[in-house]
Amino acid sequence: MDYITALEVLFTLIFRNILFEDSRKKYINIIIPLSIILMFLNKYILIGMPNIAMTIIISIITVVIWILNKEKLIYVILQIITSTMIMFLDEIIALSFVTILNKFVEINAEYITITLVLLIWISTTYLLEKLKYNGKLKFIYNLQNNKLFLNILLNITLVFVLFKTLNDNYLLTGEVAVQIAVYIILFVVLSFNLFISISKELNEKHKLQMENNFRPILEDYIHKLRANEHEYKNHLNAIYSIIQVSDEKEIKSNVNKYIGNIKENNHLNNLLYVDNTILKAILYSKMSLAEEKGIDIKYDITSNLEKIDLDDMDLVVLLSNLLNNAIEGAEDVDNPWINVVISEINNKDEKEYIIRVSNSIKNINEIDLSSITDKGTTTKGENRGYGLYNVKKLVKKVNGNILLEMENNSIIIEVII
């Protein structure tokens, strides 16, 4: 039936919107005319070949979403194939149930199957919304894994299409169809298990590679930390001198003031309490760069971003761009400064991480907050202005928020993930 194929496309898009967008109604205005075209193709041109017509329409939808969302094509293909696979899996479950039921009770199998498929599609829609999977399929966006995942999804989808084509043309008997459906479900489970296993191995290798890349930075940090140990004797001598030359009433105040200055400037020791290797390496490298440029940088780190919804590569891109942007903004100012705060909030469902970077800035009245994260927006010349744009893309990818604020000749960028 022509309208069934149109419904297949419709629910594929709905599933895709639930999994990867904020609204399940997005692009529905595109689906309606495409569904009419699809029914026309099925009835007058591709007679008896509904799967080919559906493939053509889904391909068109993929290209349209790719153009409108401005995402990488492979990401959009992964989204559509994932959603199509869920739609086909629902159909196979419904068909298997009706086939088994038909062995015991005489029923109108065709209409019962259609009704059951619709009910399962609606139930799947409700279930996906309740499970709140929106934005959580981050492994699909993992650059080192997406080709592997795409190949697995393509294999599964082709198996589904083959099964559906044979069944639609009545080439499968009831019992054989059920058996093949069971095998397909097992194939799906085993394929995903394979992907998870390989993905874990790749992630471990990638993590080791990242740590090796940051090792020179950490070795430099350790070297400076050891060299800094010799300064403690000087600090003790200074405190002793303060005690000797100060009045009895002023001793406590002067010593506390001196110790306070030591704590405020002792960035190296403060980094010892940061357990996240990547976070420590980035903070140290950017702190060193800022100090070379004469920028006073302070930070308050109360979270190691242990379970943040970003892989190591994305975390490096996010932090590096935020800190580079702050350094570039502050370096042209008299008495430049940067403040970095990284913290976490424990909500009922999950943790929420906050990365807040503020810095002094010149010509604050010339900055347009509404466009500062747009691609190419910069005050530093050509081929610049991609830092905050990349930050915005990463935050959007994991359904986070980015807040911008200006006050007292400073700009504040707060990322919530």
PDB file of N, CA and C in Angstrom, residues 11-60:
ATOM      1  N   PHE A  11       7.788   8.154   9.967  1.00  0.00           N
ATOM      2  CA  PHE A  11       8.266   7.721  11.282  1.00  0.00           C
ATOM      3  C   PHE A  11       9.793   7.644  11.336  1.00  0.00           C
ATOM      4  N   THR A  12      10.421   7.382  10.203  1.00  0.00           N
ATOM      5  CA  THR A  12      11.891   7.439  10.166  1.00  0.00           C
ATOM      6  C   THR A  12      12.368   8.836  10.543  1.00  0.00           C
ATOM      7  N   LEU A  13      11.710   9.860   9.992  1.00  0.00           N
ATOM      8  CA  LEU A  13      12.084  11.238  10.298  1.00  0.00           C
ATOM      9  C   LEU A  13      11.754  11.592  11.751  1.00  0.00           C
ATOM     10  N   ILE A  14      10.603  11.114  12.246  1.00  0.00           N
ATOM     11  CA  ILE A  14      10.226  11.385  13.638  1.00  0.00           C
ATOM     12  C   ILE A  14      11.248  10.786  14.594  1.00  0.00           C
ATOM     13  N   PHE A  15      11.647   9.531  14.335  1.00  0.00           N
ATOM     14  CA  PHE A  15      12.657   8.890  15.180  1.00  0.00           C
ATOM     15  C   PHE A  15      13.968   9.670  15.136  1.00  0.00           C
ATOM     16  N   ARG A  16      14.319  10.113  13.931  1.00  0.00           N
ATOM     17  CA  ARG A  16      15.563  10.875  13.786  1.00  0.00           C
ATOM     18  C   ARG A  16      15.503  12.180  14.582  1.00  0.00           C
ATOM     19  N   ASN A  17      14.362  12.864  14.537  1.00  0.00           N
ATOM     20  CA  ASN A  17      14.215  14.124  15.256  1.00  0.00           C
ATOM     21  C   ASN A  17      14.285  13.929  16.767  1.00  0.00           C
ATOM     22  N   ILE A  18      13.677  12.842  17.263  1.00  0.00           N
ATOM     23  CA  ILE A  18      13.701  12.567  18.703  1.00  0.00           C
ATOM     24  C   ILE A  18      15.123  12.282  19.174  1.00  0.00           C
ATOM     25  N   LEU A  19      15.858  11.539  18.372  1.00  0.00           N
ATOM     26  CA  LEU A  19      17.213  11.132  18.762  1.00  0.00           C
ATOM     27  C   LEU A  19      18.244  12.242  18.607  1.00  0.00           C
ATOM     28  N   PHE A  20      18.032  13.130  17.636  1.00  0.00           N
ATOM     29  CA  PHE A  20      19.107  14.061  17.290  1.00  0.00           C
ATOM     30  C   PHE A  20      18.693  15.527  17.249  1.00  0.00           C
ATOM     31  N   GLU A  21      17.411  15.832  17.474  1.00  0.00           N
ATOM     32  CA  GLU A  21      16.967  17.223  17.432  1.00  0.00           C
ATOM     33  C   GLU A  21      16.184  17.550  18.694  1.00  0.00           C
ATOM     34  N   ASP A  22      15.797  18.826  18.822  1.00  0.00           N
ATOM     35  CA  ASP A  22      15.018  19.270  19.973  1.00  0.00           C
ATOM     36  C   ASP A  22      13.515  19.108  19.760  1.00  0.00           C
ATOM     37  N   SER A  23      13.095  18.922  18.520  1.00  0.00           N
ATOM     38  CA  SER A  23      11.668  18.838  18.216  1.00  0.00           C
ATOM     39  C   SER A  23      11.395  17.712  17.232  1.00  0.00           C
ATOM     40  N   ARG A  24      10.383  16.891  17.527  1.00  0.00           N
ATOM     41  CA  ARG A  24      10.067  15.790  16.608  1.00  0.00           C
ATOM     42  C   ARG A  24       9.301  16.287  15.380  1.00  0.00           C
ATOM     43  N   LYS A  25       8.844  17.538  15.396  1.00  0.00           N
ATOM     44  CA  LYS A  25       8.092  18.079  14.259  1.00  0.00           C
ATOM     45  C   LYS A  25       8.995  18.732  13.209  1.00  0.00           C
ATOM     46  N   LYS A  26      10.283  18.797  13.499  1.00  0.00           N
ATOM     47  CA  LYS A  26      11.197  19.480  12.583  1.00  0.00           C
ATOM     48  C   LYS A  26      11.225  18.784  11.226  1.00  0.00           C
ATOM     49  N   TYR A  27      11.192  19.562  10.169  1.00  0.00           N
ATOM     50  CA  TYR A  27      11.240  19.102   8.777  1.00  0.00           C
ATOM     51  C   TYR A  27       9.975  18.351   8.340  1.00  0.00           C
ATOM     52  N   ILE A  28       8.939  18.317   9.180  1.00  0.00           N
ATOM     53  CA  ILE A  28       7.702  17.635   8.782  1.00  0.00           C
ATOM     54  C   ILE A  28       7.084  18.321   7.570  1.00  0.00           C
ATOM     55  N   ASN A  29       7.253  19.653   7.477  1.00  0.00           N
ATOM     56  CA  ASN A  29       6.715  20.379   6.316  1.00  0.00           C
ATOM     57  C   ASN A  29       7.404  19.955   5.019  1.00  0.00           C
ATOM     58  N   ILE A  30       8.598  19.371   5.136  1.00  0.00           N
ATOM     59  CA  ILE A  30       9.279  18.842   3.952  1.00  0.00           C
ATOM     60  C   ILE A  30       8.745  17.457   3.615  1.00  0.00           C
ATOM     61  N   ILE A  31       8.407  16.699   4.668  1.00  0.00           N
ATOM     62  CA  ILE A  31       7.961  15.314   4.484  1.00  0.00           C
ATOM     63  C   ILE A  31       6.629  15.233   3.747  1.00  0.00           C
ATOM     64  N   ILE A  32       5.713  16.156   4.022  1.00  0.00           N
ATOM     65  CA  ILE A  32       4.365  16.069   3.436  1.00  0.00           C
ATOM     66  C   ILE A  32       4.410  16.063   1.907  1.00  0.00           C
ATOM     67  N   PRO A  33       5.056  17.059   1.261  1.00  0.00           N
ATOM     68  CA  PRO A  33       5.116  16.995  -0.217  1.00  0.00           C
ATOM     69  C   PRO A  33       5.922  15.797  -0.720  1.00  0.00           C
ATOM     70  N   LEU A  34       6.986  15.415   0.007  1.00  0.00           N
ATOM     71  CA  LEU A  34       7.776  14.259  -0.410  1.00  0.00           C
ATOM     72  C   LEU A  34       6.972  12.966  -0.298  1.00  0.00           C
ATOM     73  N   SER A  35       6.101  12.886   0.696  1.00  0.00           N
ATOM     74  CA  SER A  35       5.245  11.706   0.847  1.00  0.00           C
ATOM     75  C   SER A  35       4.266  11.592  -0.315  1.00  0.00           C
ATOM     76  N   ILE A  36       3.750  12.739  -0.758  1.00  0.00           N
ATOM     77  CA  ILE A  36       2.845  12.734  -1.919  1.00  0.00           C
ATOM     78  C   ILE A  36       3.593  12.252  -3.162  1.00  0.00           C
ATOM     79  N   ILE A  37       4.824  12.748  -3.323  1.00  0.00           N
ATOM     80  CA  ILE A  37       5.655  12.292  -4.453  1.00  0.00           C
ATOM     81  C   ILE A  37       5.916  10.800  -4.354  1.00  0.00           C
ATOM     82  N   LEU A  38       6.177  10.331  -3.130  1.00  0.00           N
ATOM     83  CA  LEU A  38       6.459   8.914  -2.902  1.00  0.00           C
ATOM     84  C   LEU A  38       5.272   8.044  -3.302  1.00  0.00           C
ATOM     85  N   MET A  39       4.071   8.448  -2.895  1.00  0.00           N
ATOM     86  CA  MET A  39       2.881   7.667  -3.256  1.00  0.00           C
ATOM     87  C   MET A  39       2.667   7.672  -4.772  1.00  0.00           C
ATOM     88  N   PHE A  40       2.962   8.806  -5.412  1.00  0.00           N
ATOM     89  CA  PHE A  40       2.847   8.890  -6.875  1.00  0.00           C
ATOM     90  C   PHE A  40       3.838   7.938  -7.551  1.00  0.00           C
ATOM     91  N   LEU A  41       5.078   7.909  -7.051  1.00  0.00           N
ATOM     92  CA  LEU A  41       6.091   7.005  -7.608  1.00  0.00           C
ATOM     93  C   LEU A  41       5.670   5.549  -7.474  1.00  0.00           C
ATOM     94  N   ASN A  42       5.153   5.211  -6.291  1.00  0.00           N
ATOM     95  CA  ASN A  42       4.746   3.824  -6.046  1.00  0.00           C
ATOM     96  C   ASN A  42       3.603   3.388  -6.963  1.00  0.00           C
ATOM     97  N   LYS A  43       2.675   4.313  -7.207  1.00  0.00           N
ATOM     98  CA  LYS A  43       1.454   3.946  -7.924  1.00  0.00           C
ATOM     99  C   LYS A  43       1.625   3.951  -9.436  1.00  0.00           C
ATOM    100  N   TYR A  44       2.454   4.876  -9.960  1.00  0.00           N
ATOM    101  CA  TYR A  44       2.481   5.042 -11.414  1.00  0.00           C
ATOM    102  C   TYR A  44       3.832   4.743 -12.075  1.00  0.00           C
ATOM    103  N   ILE A  45       4.917   4.823 -11.332  1.00  0.00           N
ATOM    104  CA  ILE A  45       6.238   4.655 -11.961  1.00  0.00           C
ATOM    105  C   ILE A  45       6.947   3.403 -11.453  1.00  0.00           C
ATOM    106  N   LEU A  46       7.233   3.360 -10.166  1.00  0.00           N
ATOM    107  CA  LEU A  46       7.950   2.216  -9.588  1.00  0.00           C
ATOM    108  C   LEU A  46       6.954   1.206  -9.028  1.00  0.00           C
ATOM    109  N   ILE A  47       6.105   0.716  -9.893  1.00  0.00           N
ATOM    110  CA  ILE A  47       5.039  -0.208  -9.478  1.00  0.00           C
ATOM    111  C   ILE A  47       5.672  -1.501  -8.970  1.00  0.00           C
ATOM    112  N   GLY A  48       5.277  -1.883  -7.756  1.00  0.00           N
ATOM    113  CA  GLY A  48       5.796  -3.123  -7.175  1.00  0.00           C
ATOM    114  C   GLY A  48       7.195  -2.990  -6.608  1.00  0.00           C
ATOM    115  N   MET A  49       7.725  -1.773  -6.567  1.00  0.00           N
ATOM    116  CA  MET A  49       9.078  -1.564  -6.023  1.00  0.00           C
ATOM    117  C   MET A  49       9.064  -0.429  -4.990  1.00  0.00           C
ATOM    118  N   PRO A  50       8.264  -0.563  -3.919  1.00  0.00           N
ATOM    119  CA  PRO A  50       8.133   0.523  -2.942  1.00  0.00           C
ATOM    120  C   PRO A  50       9.429   0.848  -2.215  1.00  0.00           C
ATOM    121  N   ASN A  51      10.283  -0.163  -2.021  1.00  0.00           N
ATOM    122  CA  ASN A  51      11.531   0.079  -1.283  1.00  0.00           C
ATOM    123  C   ASN A  51      12.490   0.984  -2.054  1.00  0.00           C
ATOM    124  N   ILE A  52      12.463   0.873  -3.389  1.00  0.00           N
ATOM    125  CA  ILE A  52      13.307   1.748  -4.209  1.00  0.00           C
ATOM    126  C   ILE A  52      12.817   3.189  -4.107  1.00  0.00           C
ATOM    127  N   ALA A  53      11.493   3.359  -4.163  1.00  0.00           N
ATOM    128  CA  ALA A  53      10.922   4.704  -4.035  1.00  0.00           C
ATOM    129  C   ALA A  53      11.257   5.306  -2.673  1.00  0.00           C
ATOM    130  N   MET A  54      11.136   4.481  -1.623  1.00  0.00           N
ATOM    131  CA  MET A  54      11.433   4.967  -0.277  1.00  0.00           C
ATOM    132  C   MET A  54      12.912   5.343  -0.149  1.00  0.00           C
ATOM    133  N   THR A  55      13.786   4.560  -0.765  1.00  0.00           N
ATOM    134  CA  THR A  55      15.222   4.857  -0.733  1.00  0.00           C
ATOM    135  C   THR A  55      15.512   6.198  -1.401  1.00  0.00           C
ATOM    136  N   ILE A  56      14.836   6.455  -2.522  1.00  0.00           N
ATOM    137  CA  ILE A  56      15.028   7.731  -3.234  1.00  0.00           C
ATOM    138  C   ILE A  56      14.602   8.905  -2.356  1.00  0.00           C
ATOM    139  N   ILE A  57      13.416   8.782  -1.732  1.00  0.00           N
ATOM    140  CA  ILE A  57      12.893   9.875  -0.906  1.00  0.00           C
ATOM    141  C   ILE A  57      13.769  10.097   0.325  1.00  0.00           C
ATOM    142  N   ILE A  58      14.184   9.018   0.979  1.00  0.00           N
ATOM    143  CA  ILE A  58      15.033   9.147   2.169  1.00  0.00           C
ATOM    144  C   ILE A  58      16.376   9.775   1.802  1.00  0.00           C
ATOM    145  N   SER A  59      16.875   9.444   0.622  1.00  0.00           N
ATOM    146  CA  SER A  59      18.132  10.056   0.159  1.00  0.00           C
ATOM    147  C   SER A  59      17.957  11.562  -0.033  1.00  0.00           C
ATOM    148  N   ILE A  60      16.807  11.948  -0.593  1.00  0.00           N
ATOM    149  CA  ILE A  60      16.522  13.381  -0.775  1.00  0.00           C
ATOM    150  C   ILE A  60      16.427  14.076   0.582  1.00  0.00           C
TER     151      ILE A  60
END
